[in-house]
Amino acid sequence: MLTVGRLAIENVTEGCVTDSAHPLFTFNLDSDCQDDRMESATLKVNSWVGNPGDDMSIRYGGPDLKPFTSYNLDLNVRDTLGQSAFAVAQFETGRMGTPWQAKWITDGTYRFHEKKVSPSPMVFRRVCSLKEGKVIRARLYATALGIYDFTINGKEVSDRYFAPGFTSYASKLQYQTYDVTNLLAGGGQKEITAVVAGGWAVGSFSFTRKNRISADRQALLAELRIEFEDGTSQILGTDRDWSVTLNGPCRMADLYDGETYDARIDLSESQMGPDWHPAAIEKPKIHPLLVADYGSPVRPHEVLKPISVSRLSSNELVYDMGQNFAGVVRLTIDGKEGQIIKVRHSEILNPDGSLNTRFLRTAKATLTYICRQGRQIYSPRFTYMGFRYVSVSGISADRIQVEGLALYSDMPVTGDFSCSEPRLNRLQSNIVWGAKSNLMDIPTDCPQRDERMGWTGDIAVFAPTACYNFDMSRFLDKWLKDVADEQARTGGIPNTVPAQGFGFPDTMPTMAVDWWGDACVLVPWAEYQARGNIDLLERMYPVMQRYVRACRFWAGLWGIGKRRYIWHTPAVVHFGDWVAPDLPKMSQWQARSPWTATASLNNTSRTLAKVARELGKDREAQEYDLLADKVADAYISVFTDGRGHLKKEFQTAYVLPLYLHMFKGEERKEAAARLAELVKENGYRIGTGFPGTPYILFALADNGQVDAAYRMLLNDTCPSWLYEVKMGATTIWERWDGLDESGQCPIRDDGTDLMISYNHYASGAVGDFLYRRVLGIEMIDPGYRIFRFKPIIHSSLNWAKGHVQTPYGTISASWKVEDSLLDVRVHVPIGTRCRLELQGGQTQDLCPGDHQVNQTINLGTRQEEDKN
């Protein structure tokens, strides 16, 4: 049977609101028939009919869409077996540039000058009477400088958090569209309320705790458009008719510090008077383009229940949620009037069972809740925490229930992985939870301390892993717009995007920084490989060009001859082999920048050549390939003895040229052997920093050192991935030595704490090796139109299985070894082709459908060959 698996508009299956004049339509198919193929497909919107040909995506090409309008999208598909499938989806257009009748409003009496804290939340209200008649359509269009939350007659308008989202506010500001038809049913008097907290635009942000970066105080812009059955309409926009107060129940809201909430305050009972005063018209100091929401909204997902609760001698209750995650608590309280409850959060505990909050730096991560009388439910709306443990004081355990709500951006799950080794399955879970915790509207670095910034280096190396596990299309498309907007004239990319006033040091935004700035090349390329969206490459290509040009400039600034391609600007402007476990100091990691930066220039140049070729720019592709070749030659000539051995040896210095194919012939074989020796001498433990860790297992396994790769993967001594698993980690750590064997936190030589996050996804980039080598699914043609199934079988595992959803449907694959018989199974979606490659060079091309192949293998012989 032929079925439509997914029909989406702008990569959204439900509730899409777009300002795009030419939205992108995508779909995929599934069939239980062997060798089934799509013969024809048509997509229809009104009178326009589009034919995507062999592809499963097409942009709307009909008459101009109208703003504020709902549309139906009809899909009809026929396959080569004579079967048909149908699907329908709905979408609507947003404002599409229509001028706002609303005005920006604020509390004109509020002057906020405090440093390193967030402003008081503002509450805006409008009580209005709707004209008589049945409401058939009502939409609320809203945005803010700050983060906002709307209610109508006390009911939440949406379950999303942190709207309007985090963007480069000076360039673009999203507005959201809410269907409030049901909330306005029955007409009559309606009370519309909006709470606006500081968020990223006005509140304290980054570990420098700057505030008022994009605005001096919060401001709100909203417009309610109502259509009635009789054909009339009504528009209510923010203006001087709205009231505002600083005395709402949410007394304090800060992304790092938490919330203070006084449930005794009921503004619905307040009238115009000392609490309320007229809103003032605001003139924002920035003038961004207002665009319909184009990202992935943050929403609550999993609900976590405590697995245990203990009481400390201080009468403080400590709840273990069983999982480190990013989100908020939801408290069900049987409270007394004026009772004060305090809730604190942490990732780990002290030996005495109390919360270890030392690694939060200045972040307080605290909720203070003042009760009204009776049963009540509280969950913060304007903050979030990274935590596993929650402490509660001020109430007994029998009068409170604690739950955790995992918050992260809406990203459909697209992939999974499991195998016969339970520790690797735990590692996969840790990778996924680390991603969820840090994909919070932007790709952050950690969810718990006073940071949570869009560090480019983390997502640069993690993007392939993220794009396997999740549909990252909208999430990354949004963030990469900010990357483009914040690129310096010199071509450099800020180390955090959006930078929002942060520079480390101040010169870095104007300079190219290897592996961190590389995100502007590596992230869109990873997304293109996963989804095949050529539009993303076209949009980012000029950004990539400017960046690689900047890298080439800085690399060639000093040196003559081949050394003009060795990137050796002062180490202080690089991160080098960041957090490499074989070195204790930041300056030592940075000192390795000539190796990491030069390899980076080779990688970005080579990747840009691939991008240019995909865009049909063959001459430019040749130029970038030539640059990559010259950089590779310089690396080998300057850093090695010409026979595959580095003059100065450390793991990353071998890993990068091996993974990037900079070594050739016998040199490559010698370099891989020497890397394997270094790994063995180090007890098969990790010695790489950010640039090398994602690729070390590939560098070994793809160069005849399979046994060394598996030994490193399965090692559980520090530093290793499975050491974290052994120590009870439920996410990925920032540093490998986050806990010693006794479970204690790391201490510097001077006796002070070593700063660490226990939810820092970068080294979870090892997931890419699990999926492409252990499981064996690897993209050949973008979007998996052609893919390879080539598992690297090793005696340490008996089986592996997984799936990945592609633009063409779901690829599922598995392998199992039993009594020397390898059983391989793979499902090939319609529109794709699989190249099955097994041991001994056996190769088959598999057509769409389900396939099973058996092969007799000798793992013992294979393992001995790898050792030799």
Tab-separated table of N, CA and C in Angstrom, residues 102-154:
chain	number	residue	atom	x	y	z
A	102	ALA	N	-1.212	48.518	15.431
A	102	ALA	CA	-0.823	48.601	16.832
A	102	ALA	C	0.427	49.472	16.985
A	103	LYS	N	0.695	49.885	18.218
A	103	LYS	CA	1.878	50.666	18.557
A	103	LYS	C	2.684	49.919	19.629
A	104	TRP	N	3.987	50.155	19.625
A	104	TRP	CA	4.811	49.641	20.715
A	104	TRP	C	4.415	50.352	22.012
A	105	ILE	N	4.184	49.586	23.069
A	105	ILE	CA	3.828	50.189	24.347
A	105	ILE	C	4.757	49.686	25.445
A	106	THR	N	4.863	50.479	26.509
A	106	THR	CA	5.721	50.133	27.643
A	106	THR	C	5.170	50.806	28.885
A	107	ASP	N	5.859	50.634	29.987
A	107	ASP	CA	5.561	51.393	31.200
A	107	ASP	C	6.458	52.626	31.184
A	108	GLY	N	5.878	53.762	30.851
A	108	GLY	CA	6.676	54.975	30.703
A	108	GLY	C	7.246	55.499	31.999
A	109	THR	N	6.774	54.987	33.139
A	109	THR	CA	7.286	55.452	34.424
A	109	THR	C	8.517	54.679	34.882
A	110	TYR	N	8.842	53.598	34.163
A	110	TYR	CA	9.889	52.685	34.639
A	110	TYR	C	11.247	53.122	34.113
A	111	ARG	N	12.166	53.381	35.009
A	111	ARG	CA	13.553	53.682	34.663
A	111	ARG	C	14.422	52.617	35.313
A	112	PHE	N	15.052	51.825	34.475
A	112	PHE	CA	15.759	50.634	34.947
A	112	PHE	C	17.257	50.817	34.697
A	113	HIS	N	18.044	50.969	35.773
A	113	HIS	CA	19.472	51.247	35.623
A	113	HIS	C	20.356	50.260	36.375
A	114	GLU	N	19.780	49.288	37.042
A	114	GLU	CA	20.585	48.322	37.787
A	114	GLU	C	21.411	47.465	36.834
A	115	LYS	N	22.589	47.068	37.285
A	115	LYS	CA	23.471	46.246	36.483
A	115	LYS	C	23.376	44.780	36.909
A	116	LYS	N	23.547	43.900	35.931
A	116	LYS	CA	23.657	42.456	36.148
A	116	LYS	C	22.419	41.818	36.751
A	117	VAL	N	21.281	42.453	36.604
A	117	VAL	CA	20.011	41.854	36.992
A	117	VAL	C	19.005	42.149	35.887
A	118	SER	N	17.875	41.476	35.938
A	118	SER	CA	16.830	41.690	34.942
A	118	SER	C	15.785	42.660	35.470
A	119	PRO	N	15.058	43.328	34.575
A	119	PRO	CA	14.054	44.294	35.005
A	119	PRO	C	12.838	43.613	35.613
A	120	SER	N	12.035	44.407	36.306
A	120	SER	CA	10.784	43.886	36.845
A	120	SER	C	9.835	43.538	35.709
A	121	PRO	N	9.130	42.417	35.796
A	121	PRO	CA	8.161	42.081	34.750
A	121	PRO	C	7.054	43.131	34.671
A	122	MET	N	6.649	43.430	33.458
A	122	MET	CA	5.534	44.340	33.216
A	122	MET	C	4.294	43.529	32.868
A	123	VAL	N	3.144	43.984	33.375
A	123	VAL	CA	1.872	43.361	33.027
A	123	VAL	C	1.034	44.397	32.273
A	124	PHE	N	0.606	44.016	31.065
A	124	PHE	CA	-0.236	44.877	30.233
A	124	PHE	C	-1.640	44.289	30.191
A	125	ARG	N	-2.641	45.177	30.138
A	125	ARG	CA	-4.015	44.678	30.130
A	125	ARG	C	-4.902	45.586	29.273
A	126	ARG	N	-5.819	44.922	28.594
A	126	ARG	CA	-6.863	45.651	27.869
A	126	ARG	C	-8.185	44.915	28.091
A	127	VAL	N	-9.155	45.596	28.669
A	127	VAL	CA	-10.507	45.048	28.812
A	127	VAL	C	-11.342	45.654	27.701
A	128	CYS	N	-11.898	44.798	26.844
A	128	CYS	CA	-12.603	45.292	25.666
A	128	CYS	C	-13.919	44.545	25.499
A	129	SER	N	-14.827	45.178	24.822
A	129	SER	CA	-16.118	44.560	24.505
A	129	SER	C	-16.153	44.289	23.013
A	130	LEU	N	-16.380	43.036	22.656
A	130	LEU	CA	-16.476	42.680	21.248
A	130	LEU	C	-17.857	43.039	20.732
A	131	LYS	N	-17.917	43.421	19.459
A	131	LYS	CA	-19.212	43.680	18.848
A	131	LYS	C	-20.030	42.401	18.830
A	132	GLU	N	-21.310	42.530	18.778
A	132	GLU	CA	-22.173	41.357	18.786
A	132	GLU	C	-22.035	40.586	17.479
A	133	GLY	N	-22.186	39.296	17.562
A	133	GLY	CA	-22.079	38.448	16.385
A	133	GLY	C	-21.131	37.306	16.629
A	134	LYS	N	-21.291	36.233	15.851
A	134	LYS	CA	-20.466	35.043	16.011
A	134	LYS	C	-19.069	35.284	15.452
A	135	VAL	N	-18.052	34.970	16.268
A	135	VAL	CA	-16.666	35.077	15.829
A	135	VAL	C	-16.312	33.828	15.031
A	136	ILE	N	-15.924	34.023	13.775
A	136	ILE	CA	-15.561	32.871	12.938
A	136	ILE	C	-14.054	32.732	12.769
A	137	ARG	N	-13.308	33.808	13.045
A	137	ARG	CA	-11.847	33.734	12.925
A	137	ARG	C	-11.233	34.859	13.751
A	138	ALA	N	-10.296	34.507	14.604
A	138	ALA	CA	-9.605	35.517	15.397
A	138	ALA	C	-8.139	35.123	15.536
A	139	ARG	N	-7.279	36.045	15.232
A	139	ARG	CA	-5.843	35.812	15.328
A	139	ARG	C	-5.203	36.930	16.138
A	140	LEU	N	-4.328	36.532	17.031
A	140	LEU	CA	-3.527	37.471	17.799
A	140	LEU	C	-2.116	37.456	17.234
A	141	TYR	N	-1.642	38.614	16.788
A	141	TYR	CA	-0.281	38.762	16.282
A	141	TYR	C	0.502	39.535	17.346
A	142	ALA	N	1.607	38.947	17.811
A	142	ALA	CA	2.280	39.544	18.965
A	142	ALA	C	3.788	39.375	18.894
A	143	THR	N	4.478	40.363	19.455
A	143	THR	CA	5.916	40.275	19.644
A	143	THR	C	6.285	41.190	20.798
A	144	ALA	N	7.547	41.169	21.193
A	144	ALA	CA	7.966	41.986	22.332
A	144	ALA	C	9.469	42.176	22.300
A	145	LEU	N	9.911	43.224	22.972
A	145	LEU	CA	11.308	43.370	23.355
A	145	LEU	C	11.365	42.860	24.786
A	146	GLY	N	11.821	41.649	24.923
A	146	GLY	CA	11.695	40.878	26.147
A	146	GLY	C	11.069	39.546	25.771
A	147	ILE	N	10.541	38.815	26.730
A	147	ILE	CA	9.795	37.588	26.453
A	147	ILE	C	8.412	37.745	27.070
A	148	TYR	N	7.389	37.233	26.366
A	148	TYR	CA	6.024	37.548	26.768
A	148	TYR	C	5.178	36.295	26.912
A	149	ASP	N	4.034	36.474	27.580
A	149	ASP	CA	3.064	35.404	27.761
A	149	ASP	C	1.676	36.038	27.807
A	150	PHE	N	0.738	35.574	26.977
A	150	PHE	CA	-0.598	36.149	26.873
A	150	PHE	C	-1.641	35.236	27.507
A	151	THR	N	-2.646	35.859	28.116
A	151	THR	CA	-3.859	35.152	28.527
A	151	THR	C	-5.068	35.970	28.082
A	152	ILE	N	-6.168	35.268	27.842
A	152	ILE	CA	-7.451	35.912	27.561
A	152	ILE	C	-8.460	35.355	28.554
A	153	ASN	N	-9.003	36.243	29.349
A	153	ASN	CA	-9.904	35.846	30.444
A	153	ASN	C	-9.266	34.773	31.323
A	154	GLY	N	-7.981	34.930	31.561
A	154	GLY	CA	-7.264	34.043	32.461
A	154	GLY	C	-6.786	32.747	31.853
